[in-house]
């Protein structure tokens, strides 16, 4: 990789508060942003867990009205965004709060830019295609994975083309993120594993990205250290607030890193898979990561060695082929410990769909910052390696 030390780099981030009960500050910050009627985007399971009630109480305490929208799928659909935007207008809302994982937050971002720009959500696909900023947005993440609460990314499912589109713009960076580890204690072990691996992939891809910087490098490496150490502990001790805090901090740092350094082939391939097959995003990332590293390793072995060191892998030999194998083995061991033992083929992905998946992944903007430029055949080979 070329030296980035003296190249210009910009960094975009929202205000954020991290710590126990941060979610209860929603009303105060909505008032600070001038909100009088909040559009609250969430999901049914988050409501039943009680986390939304804590937020609505804080709004009531500040005299702020709210309308709840919970018709959000795990991979948010284009029509769900448009439905939410219609309801936002009908209710006369002036700000948005998202409570949930990446899906409600991405949906909330989409709703915001649709109501401010009066365009269909799919018209914003790509980089810097949002003209008018969205209404004020407060995010309360309930997973330590997507980091949509601090990023300039939103991923929406185009149900006609059956692809996930990426919307990348600093105009969808939230105004504030309230990072509270308490809601993480209601996550299942499976969701803990999937979302945690998503965060780990964020930090790994940000560190090897050709748009990385000294600032994102610091965040990505600390994120890798935290997640690799504490994600297994959180997985085995679901209600341990200390372990949950560490994974939330790791996810936050990964989000700040990838929002500014962007991502790579793992996410391009996973977006394609999720769009066609509607598979869990974090699980797709986990199953593709090793094949992508195997492909990328030769162009930046020193970067992957540093990643291995952050994961506490013995790199004393400094022999690239040996380090690659040790890193891949460590990632495989982590994945298996987290219960992600299947292959893509076990999830219904067949060789017949690989050509279509690869073509779709080639159009994903995340591929632009992958350290090695792949051909369509390369992407097909990576999918085959994960089958």
GROMACS .gro file of C-alpha atoms in nm:
model
  387
    1UNK     CA    1   0.000   0.000   0.000
    2UNK     CA    2   0.116   0.355  -0.068
    3UNK     CA    3   0.207   0.576   0.224
    4UNK     CA    4  -0.088   0.789   0.336
    5UNK     CA    5   0.087   0.984   0.609
    6UNK     CA    6   0.112   1.310   0.414
    7UNK     CA    7  -0.201   1.280   0.202
    8UNK     CA    8  -0.504   1.494   0.279
    9UNK     CA    9  -0.771   1.312   0.478
   10UNK     CA   10  -1.099   1.441   0.622
   11UNK     CA   11  -1.278   1.304   0.925
   12UNK     CA   12  -1.653   1.323   0.995
   13UNK     CA   13  -1.813   1.214   1.322
   14UNK     CA   14  -2.123   1.296   1.526
   15UNK     CA   15  -2.135   1.393   1.890
   16UNK     CA   16  -2.163   1.081   2.101
   17UNK     CA   17  -2.211   0.983   2.464
   18UNK     CA   18  -2.112   0.636   2.580
   19UNK     CA   19  -2.202   0.479   2.911
   20UNK     CA   20  -2.471   0.311   3.120
   21UNK     CA   21  -2.818   0.471   3.078
   22UNK     CA   22  -2.713   0.704   2.795
   23UNK     CA   23  -3.046   0.615   2.630
   24UNK     CA   24  -3.230   0.807   2.899
   25UNK     CA   25  -3.080   1.133   2.768
   26UNK     CA   26  -3.285   1.117   2.447
   27UNK     CA   27  -3.543   1.371   2.562
   28UNK     CA   28  -3.281   1.622   2.672
   29UNK     CA   29  -3.099   1.608   2.341
   30UNK     CA   30  -3.420   1.616   2.138
   31UNK     CA   31  -3.508   1.937   2.324
   32UNK     CA   32  -3.158   2.076   2.261
   33UNK     CA   33  -3.211   2.014   1.888
   34UNK     CA   34  -3.539   2.206   1.894
   35UNK     CA   35  -3.768   1.906   1.843
   36UNK     CA   36  -4.136   1.928   1.930
   37UNK     CA   37  -4.263   1.605   1.767
   38UNK     CA   38  -4.019   1.317   1.726
   39UNK     CA   39  -4.053   1.034   1.473
   40UNK     CA   40  -3.924   0.728   1.661
   41UNK     CA   41  -3.800   0.447   1.434
   42UNK     CA   42  -3.749   0.107   1.594
   43UNK     CA   43  -3.846  -0.261   1.576
   44UNK     CA   44  -4.106  -0.479   1.751
   45UNK     CA   45  -3.850  -0.681   1.948
   46UNK     CA   46  -3.685  -0.365   2.078
   47UNK     CA   47  -4.026  -0.239   2.194
   48UNK     CA   48  -4.101  -0.567   2.372
   49UNK     CA   49  -3.759  -0.558   2.543
   50UNK     CA   50  -3.859  -0.227   2.705
   51UNK     CA   51  -3.587  -0.004   2.561
   52UNK     CA   52  -3.829   0.216   2.365
   53UNK     CA   53  -4.037   0.285   2.676
   54UNK     CA   54  -3.729   0.431   2.844
   55UNK     CA   55  -3.683   0.666   2.548
   56UNK     CA   56  -4.047   0.774   2.524
   57UNK     CA   57  -4.052   0.849   2.898
   58UNK     CA   58  -3.753   1.080   2.854
   59UNK     CA   59  -3.939   1.256   2.571
   60UNK     CA   60  -4.252   1.292   2.783
   61UNK     CA   61  -4.046   1.439   3.066
   62UNK     CA   62  -3.939   1.716   2.826
   63UNK     CA   63  -4.291   1.771   2.689
   64UNK     CA   64  -4.201   1.634   2.344
   65UNK     CA   65  -4.461   1.442   2.142
   66UNK     CA   66  -4.365   1.130   1.947
   67UNK     CA   67  -4.493   0.896   1.677
   68UNK     CA   68  -4.358   0.540   1.673
   69UNK     CA   69  -4.277   0.360   1.345
   70UNK     CA   70  -4.175  -0.004   1.388
   71UNK     CA   71  -4.242  -0.159   1.046
   72UNK     CA   72  -3.873  -0.223   0.981
   73UNK     CA   73  -3.730  -0.551   0.852
   74UNK     CA   74  -3.387  -0.687   0.956
   75UNK     CA   75  -3.263  -0.573   0.613
   76UNK     CA   76  -3.465  -0.248   0.568
   77UNK     CA   77  -3.663  -0.235   0.244
   78UNK     CA   78  -3.705   0.062   0.013
   79UNK     CA   79  -4.084   0.058   0.056
   80UNK     CA   80  -4.048   0.062   0.436
   81UNK     CA   81  -3.845   0.382   0.412
   82UNK     CA   82  -4.108   0.541   0.186
   83UNK     CA   83  -4.390   0.430   0.418
   84UNK     CA   84  -4.206   0.581   0.713
   85UNK     CA   85  -4.151   0.908   0.526
   86UNK     CA   86  -4.524   0.933   0.449
   87UNK     CA   87  -4.612   0.876   0.815
   88UNK     CA   88  -4.349   1.135   0.922
   89UNK     CA   89  -4.514   1.398   0.700
   90UNK     CA   90  -4.867   1.306   0.809
   91UNK     CA   91  -4.774   1.332   1.178
   92UNK     CA   92  -4.598   1.666   1.129
   93UNK     CA   93  -4.271   1.552   1.285
   94UNK     CA   94  -3.959   1.767   1.299
   95UNK     CA   95  -3.688   1.525   1.421
   96UNK     CA   96  -3.602   1.154   1.418
   97UNK     CA   97  -3.487   0.916   1.689
   98UNK     CA   98  -3.370   0.567   1.593
   99UNK     CA   99  -3.364   0.294   1.858
  100UNK     CA  100  -3.220  -0.036   1.740
  101UNK     CA  101  -2.946  -0.200   1.541
  102UNK     CA  102  -2.830  -0.110   1.194
  103UNK     CA  103  -3.168  -0.175   1.032
  104UNK     CA  104  -3.381   0.080   1.222
  105UNK     CA  105  -3.097   0.332   1.212
  106UNK     CA  106  -3.045   0.295   0.836
  107UNK     CA  107  -3.421   0.313   0.783
  108UNK     CA  108  -3.434   0.630   0.996
  109UNK     CA  109  -3.155   0.788   0.792
  110UNK     CA  110  -3.344   0.701   0.474
  111UNK     CA  111  -3.667   0.850   0.605
  112UNK     CA  112  -3.487   1.171   0.698
  113UNK     CA  113  -3.337   1.234   0.355
  114UNK     CA  114  -3.659   1.137   0.174
  115UNK     CA  115  -3.864   1.394   0.369
  116UNK     CA  116  -3.605   1.670   0.328
  117UNK     CA  117  -3.533   1.611  -0.042
  118UNK     CA  118  -3.875   1.484  -0.162
  119UNK     CA  119  -3.713   1.206  -0.364
  120UNK     CA  120  -3.742   0.828  -0.368
  121UNK     CA  121  -3.488   0.658  -0.143
  122UNK     CA  122  -3.325   0.468  -0.431
  123UNK     CA  123  -3.230   0.798  -0.600
  124UNK     CA  124  -2.965   0.857  -0.334
  125UNK     CA  125  -2.761   0.545  -0.416
  126UNK     CA  126  -2.386   0.600  -0.424
  127UNK     CA  127  -2.156   0.868  -0.286
  128UNK     CA  128  -2.257   1.230  -0.210
  129UNK     CA  129  -2.599   1.219  -0.376
  130UNK     CA  130  -2.791   1.374  -0.087
  131UNK     CA  131  -2.849   1.744  -0.159
  132UNK     CA  132  -3.047   1.867   0.143
  133UNK     CA  133  -2.957   1.757   0.498
  134UNK     CA  134  -3.203   1.539   0.689
  135UNK     CA  135  -3.394   1.659   0.998
  136UNK     CA  136  -3.214   1.623   1.333
  137UNK     CA  137  -3.131   1.258   1.405
  138UNK     CA  138  -3.058   1.098   1.743
  139UNK     CA  139  -2.944   0.734   1.743
  140UNK     CA  140  -2.956   0.484   2.027
  141UNK     CA  141  -2.784   0.163   1.911
  142UNK     CA  142  -2.902  -0.164   2.068
  143UNK     CA  143  -2.629  -0.380   1.913
  144UNK     CA  144  -2.251  -0.352   1.908
  145UNK     CA  145  -2.218  -0.413   1.536
  146UNK     CA  146  -2.335  -0.186   1.258
  147UNK     CA  147  -2.213   0.148   1.404
  148UNK     CA  148  -2.470   0.313   1.176
  149UNK     CA  149  -2.518   0.551   1.468
  150UNK     CA  150  -2.184   0.723   1.394
  151UNK     CA  151  -2.133   0.658   1.022
  152UNK     CA  152  -2.208   0.834   0.696
  153UNK     CA  153  -2.342   0.508   0.548
  154UNK     CA  154  -2.696   0.375   0.507
  155UNK     CA  155  -2.772   0.037   0.349
  156UNK     CA  156  -3.119  -0.012   0.199
  157UNK     CA  157  -3.264  -0.316   0.021
  158UNK     CA  158  -3.378  -0.244  -0.336
  159UNK     CA  159  -3.659  -0.499  -0.354
  160UNK     CA  160  -3.700  -0.475  -0.732
  161UNK     CA  161  -3.338  -0.543  -0.825
  162UNK     CA  162  -3.284  -0.760  -0.514
  163UNK     CA  163  -2.965  -0.577  -0.420
  164UNK     CA  164  -2.858  -0.375  -0.120
  165UNK     CA  165  -2.772  -0.018  -0.214
  166UNK     CA  166  -2.519   0.191  -0.023
  167UNK     CA  167  -2.595   0.558   0.043
  168UNK     CA  168  -2.281   0.740   0.154
  169UNK     CA  169  -2.301   1.105   0.254
  170UNK     CA  170  -2.196   1.322   0.545
  171UNK     CA  171  -2.551   1.457   0.536
  172UNK     CA  172  -2.671   1.131   0.696
  173UNK     CA  173  -2.423   1.139   0.984
  174UNK     CA  174  -2.644   1.150   1.296
  175UNK     CA  175  -2.643   1.458   1.518
  176UNK     CA  176  -2.579   1.255   1.830
  177UNK     CA  177  -2.538   0.891   1.925
  178UNK     CA  178  -2.631   0.773   2.275
  179UNK     CA  179  -2.421   0.457   2.313
  180UNK     CA  180  -2.567   0.266   2.605
  181UNK     CA  181  -2.440  -0.088   2.677
  182UNK     CA  182  -2.751  -0.180   2.881
  183UNK     CA  183  -2.978  -0.267   2.582
  184UNK     CA  184  -2.708  -0.508   2.459
  185UNK     CA  185  -2.787  -0.735   2.753
  186UNK     CA  186  -3.112  -0.842   2.583
  187UNK     CA  187  -2.935  -0.964   2.267
  188UNK     CA  188  -2.938  -1.337   2.193
  189UNK     CA  189  -2.608  -1.520   2.162
  190UNK     CA  190  -2.663  -1.544   1.785
  191UNK     CA  191  -2.720  -1.171   1.743
  192UNK     CA  192  -2.424  -1.101   1.971
  193UNK     CA  193  -2.204  -1.313   1.742
  194UNK     CA  194  -2.335  -1.177   1.411
  195UNK     CA  195  -2.328  -0.809   1.506
  196UNK     CA  196  -1.993  -0.843   1.682
  197UNK     CA  197  -1.834  -1.001   1.376
  198UNK     CA  198  -1.977  -0.719   1.165
  199UNK     CA  199  -1.793  -0.472   1.387
  200UNK     CA  200  -1.469  -0.671   1.364
  201UNK     CA  201  -1.492  -0.676   0.984
  202UNK     CA  202  -1.553  -0.300   0.987
  203UNK     CA  203  -1.227  -0.239   1.172
  204UNK     CA  204  -1.024  -0.489   0.967
  205UNK     CA  205  -1.147  -0.349   0.635
  206UNK     CA  206  -1.095   0.010   0.750
  207UNK     CA  207  -0.734  -0.069   0.849
  208UNK     CA  208  -0.642  -0.220   0.511
  209UNK     CA  209  -0.852   0.030   0.310
  210UNK     CA  210  -0.669   0.239   0.054
  211UNK     CA  211  -0.841   0.543   0.209
  212UNK     CA  212  -0.714   0.477   0.561
  213UNK     CA  213  -0.536   0.746   0.760
  214UNK     CA  214  -0.327   0.770   1.078
  215UNK     CA  215  -0.646   0.867   1.264
  216UNK     CA  216  -0.859   0.577   1.140
  217UNK     CA  217  -0.567   0.337   1.192
  218UNK     CA  218  -0.560   0.414   1.565
  219UNK     CA  219  -0.935   0.355   1.596
  220UNK     CA  220  -0.939   0.041   1.383
  221UNK     CA  221  -0.655  -0.131   1.571
  222UNK     CA  222  -0.798  -0.054   1.915
  223UNK     CA  223  -1.135  -0.180   1.791
  224UNK     CA  224  -0.977  -0.507   1.672
  225UNK     CA  225  -0.804  -0.547   2.009
  226UNK     CA  226  -1.126  -0.486   2.205
  227UNK     CA  227  -1.360  -0.696   1.994
  228UNK     CA  228  -1.131  -0.997   1.956
  229UNK     CA  229  -1.078  -1.003   2.333
  230UNK     CA  230  -1.425  -0.919   2.464
  231UNK     CA  231  -1.671  -1.048   2.203
  232UNK     CA  232  -1.623  -1.414   2.308
  233UNK     CA  233  -1.667  -1.311   2.673
  234UNK     CA  234  -1.989  -1.122   2.592
  235UNK     CA  235  -2.110  -1.421   2.390
  236UNK     CA  236  -2.064  -1.653   2.687
  237UNK     CA  237  -2.190  -1.399   2.947
  238UNK     CA  238  -2.479  -1.222   2.774
  239UNK     CA  239  -2.583  -1.001   3.065
  240UNK     CA  240  -2.233  -0.893   3.174
  241UNK     CA  241  -2.244  -0.514   3.145
  242UNK     CA  242  -1.865  -0.478   3.155
  243UNK     CA  243  -1.811  -0.706   2.855
  244UNK     CA  244  -2.100  -0.538   2.674
  245UNK     CA  245  -1.941  -0.198   2.733
  246UNK     CA  246  -1.612  -0.315   2.582
  247UNK     CA  247  -1.782  -0.454   2.270
  248UNK     CA  248  -1.987  -0.134   2.233
  249UNK     CA  249  -1.668   0.074   2.256
  250UNK     CA  250  -1.508  -0.155   1.998
  251UNK     CA  251  -1.805  -0.113   1.765
  252UNK     CA  252  -1.802   0.265   1.812
  253UNK     CA  253  -1.433   0.289   1.723
  254UNK     CA  254  -1.485   0.059   1.423
  255UNK     CA  255  -1.769   0.283   1.305
  256UNK     CA  256  -1.561   0.599   1.329
  257UNK     CA  257  -1.283   0.423   1.137
  258UNK     CA  258  -1.486   0.275   0.852
  259UNK     CA  259  -1.712   0.580   0.815
  260UNK     CA  260  -1.401   0.773   0.716
  261UNK     CA  261  -1.175   0.507   0.561
  262UNK     CA  262  -1.462   0.312   0.403
  263UNK     CA  263  -1.470  -0.066   0.366
  264UNK     CA  264  -1.373  -0.335   0.116
  265UNK     CA  265  -1.456  -0.658  -0.061
  266UNK     CA  266  -1.609  -0.834   0.240
  267UNK     CA  267  -1.886  -0.577   0.259
  268UNK     CA  268  -1.932  -0.554  -0.117
  269UNK     CA  269  -1.979  -0.931  -0.132
  270UNK     CA  270  -2.200  -0.937   0.179
  271UNK     CA  271  -2.425  -0.660   0.047
  272UNK     CA  272  -2.476  -0.860  -0.271
  273UNK     CA  273  -2.559  -1.173  -0.071
  274UNK     CA  274  -2.798  -0.989   0.158
  275UNK     CA  275  -2.980  -0.826  -0.130
  276UNK     CA  276  -3.039  -1.151  -0.318
  277UNK     CA  277  -3.083  -1.396  -0.032
  278UNK     CA  278  -3.184  -1.172   0.263
  279UNK     CA  279  -2.926  -1.344   0.484
  280UNK     CA  280  -2.806  -1.180   0.810
  281UNK     CA  281  -2.542  -0.921   0.724
  282UNK     CA  282  -2.304  -0.997   1.010
  283UNK     CA  283  -2.314  -1.369   0.939
  284UNK     CA  284  -2.234  -1.307   0.571
  285UNK     CA  285  -1.936  -1.093   0.674
  286UNK     CA  286  -1.809  -1.360   0.912
  287UNK     CA  287  -1.826  -1.631   0.646
  288UNK     CA  288  -1.657  -1.421   0.376
  289UNK     CA  289  -1.380  -1.261   0.582
  290UNK     CA  290  -1.124  -1.541   0.562
  291UNK     CA  291  -1.158  -1.582   0.184
  292UNK     CA  292  -1.118  -1.207   0.130
  293UNK     CA  293  -0.808  -1.188   0.350
  294UNK     CA  294  -0.661  -1.481   0.158
  295UNK     CA  295  -0.714  -1.277  -0.162
  296UNK     CA  296  -0.592  -0.941  -0.026
  297UNK     CA  297  -0.299  -1.052   0.187
  298UNK     CA  298  -0.021  -1.032  -0.074
  299UNK     CA  299  -0.070  -0.659  -0.142
  300UNK     CA  300  -0.045  -0.546   0.222
  301UNK     CA  301   0.109  -0.823   0.436
  302UNK     CA  302   0.246  -0.574   0.689
  303UNK     CA  303  -0.103  -0.440   0.756
  304UNK     CA  304  -0.243  -0.786   0.816
  305UNK     CA  305   0.052  -0.865   1.043
  306UNK     CA  306  -0.038  -0.563   1.256
  307UNK     CA  307  -0.401  -0.684   1.266
  308UNK     CA  308  -0.278  -1.027   1.379
  309UNK     CA  309  -0.072  -0.865   1.655
  310UNK     CA  310  -0.379  -0.669   1.773
  311UNK     CA  311  -0.558  -1.005   1.799
  312UNK     CA  312  -0.270  -1.136   2.013
  313UNK     CA  313  -0.150  -1.375   1.741
  314UNK     CA  314   0.216  -1.476   1.764
  315UNK     CA  315   0.394  -1.302   1.474
  316UNK     CA  316   0.751  -1.355   1.592
  317UNK     CA  317   0.853  -1.533   1.272
  318UNK     CA  318   0.764  -1.233   1.051
  319UNK     CA  319   0.726  -1.483   0.766
  320UNK     CA  320   0.427  -1.357   0.559
  321UNK     CA  321   0.292  -1.699   0.462
  322UNK     CA  322   0.307  -1.819   0.822
  323UNK     CA  323   0.145  -1.500   0.955
  324UNK     CA  324  -0.135  -1.528   0.701
  325UNK     CA  325  -0.211  -1.882   0.809
  326UNK     CA  326  -0.200  -1.791   1.177
  327UNK     CA  327  -0.433  -1.495   1.123
  328UNK     CA  328  -0.679  -1.705   0.922
  329UNK     CA  329  -0.668  -1.977   1.188
  330UNK     CA  330  -0.732  -1.722   1.466
  331UNK     CA  331  -1.032  -1.578   1.278
  332UNK     CA  332  -1.168  -1.925   1.210
  333UNK     CA  333  -1.131  -2.018   1.578
  334UNK     CA  334  -1.311  -1.700   1.682
  335UNK     CA  335  -1.592  -1.762   1.435
  336UNK     CA  336  -1.637  -2.120   1.555
  337UNK     CA  337  -1.633  -2.017   1.921
  338UNK     CA  338  -1.914  -1.775   1.837
  339UNK     CA  339  -2.121  -2.058   1.690
  340UNK     CA  340  -2.078  -1.952   1.326
  341UNK     CA  341  -1.977  -2.292   1.194
  342UNK     CA  342  -2.173  -2.320   0.870
  343UNK     CA  343  -2.060  -2.230   0.521
  344UNK     CA  344  -2.247  -2.021   0.263
  345UNK     CA  345  -2.363  -2.342   0.098
  346UNK     CA  346  -2.532  -2.444   0.423
  347UNK     CA  347  -2.731  -2.119   0.410
  348UNK     CA  348  -2.874  -2.194   0.066
  349UNK     CA  349  -2.618  -2.016  -0.152
  350UNK     CA  350  -2.553  -2.226  -0.463
  351UNK     CA  351  -2.289  -2.217  -0.732
  352UNK     CA  352  -2.562  -2.126  -0.979
  353UNK     CA  353  -2.602  -1.782  -0.820
  354UNK     CA  354  -2.232  -1.697  -0.784
  355UNK     CA  355  -2.197  -1.523  -1.122
  356UNK     CA  356  -2.495  -1.298  -1.048
  357UNK     CA  357  -2.370  -1.226  -0.697
  358UNK     CA  358  -2.023  -1.132  -0.823
  359UNK     CA  359  -2.162  -0.897  -1.089
  360UNK     CA  360  -2.369  -0.720  -0.825
  361UNK     CA  361  -2.073  -0.695  -0.586
  362UNK     CA  362  -1.858  -0.537  -0.859
  363UNK     CA  363  -2.095  -0.237  -0.858
  364UNK     CA  364  -2.078  -0.185  -0.482
  365UNK     CA  365  -1.896   0.137  -0.378
  366UNK     CA  366  -1.720  -0.045  -0.093
  367UNK     CA  367  -1.507  -0.224  -0.352
  368UNK     CA  368  -1.337   0.104  -0.449
  369UNK     CA  369  -1.134   0.106  -0.126
  370UNK     CA  370  -1.040  -0.261  -0.116
  371UNK     CA  371  -0.657  -0.278  -0.112
  372UNK     CA  372  -0.649  -0.514  -0.411
  373UNK     CA  373  -0.863  -0.453  -0.717
  374UNK     CA  374  -1.051  -0.774  -0.800
  375UNK     CA  375  -1.197  -0.894  -1.128
  376UNK     CA  376  -1.541  -1.051  -1.149
  377UNK     CA  377  -1.369  -1.390  -1.161
  378UNK     CA  378  -1.176  -1.305  -0.844
  379UNK     CA  379  -1.503  -1.231  -0.665
  380UNK     CA  380  -1.653  -1.555  -0.791
  381UNK     CA  381  -1.349  -1.739  -0.656
  382UNK     CA  382  -1.389  -1.571  -0.314
  383UNK     CA  383  -1.754  -1.679  -0.300
  384UNK     CA  384  -1.653  -2.031  -0.400
  385UNK     CA  385  -1.395  -2.035  -0.120
  386UNK     CA  386  -1.671  -1.960   0.133
  387UNK     CA  387  -1.923  -2.214   0.002
   0.00000   0.00000   0.00000
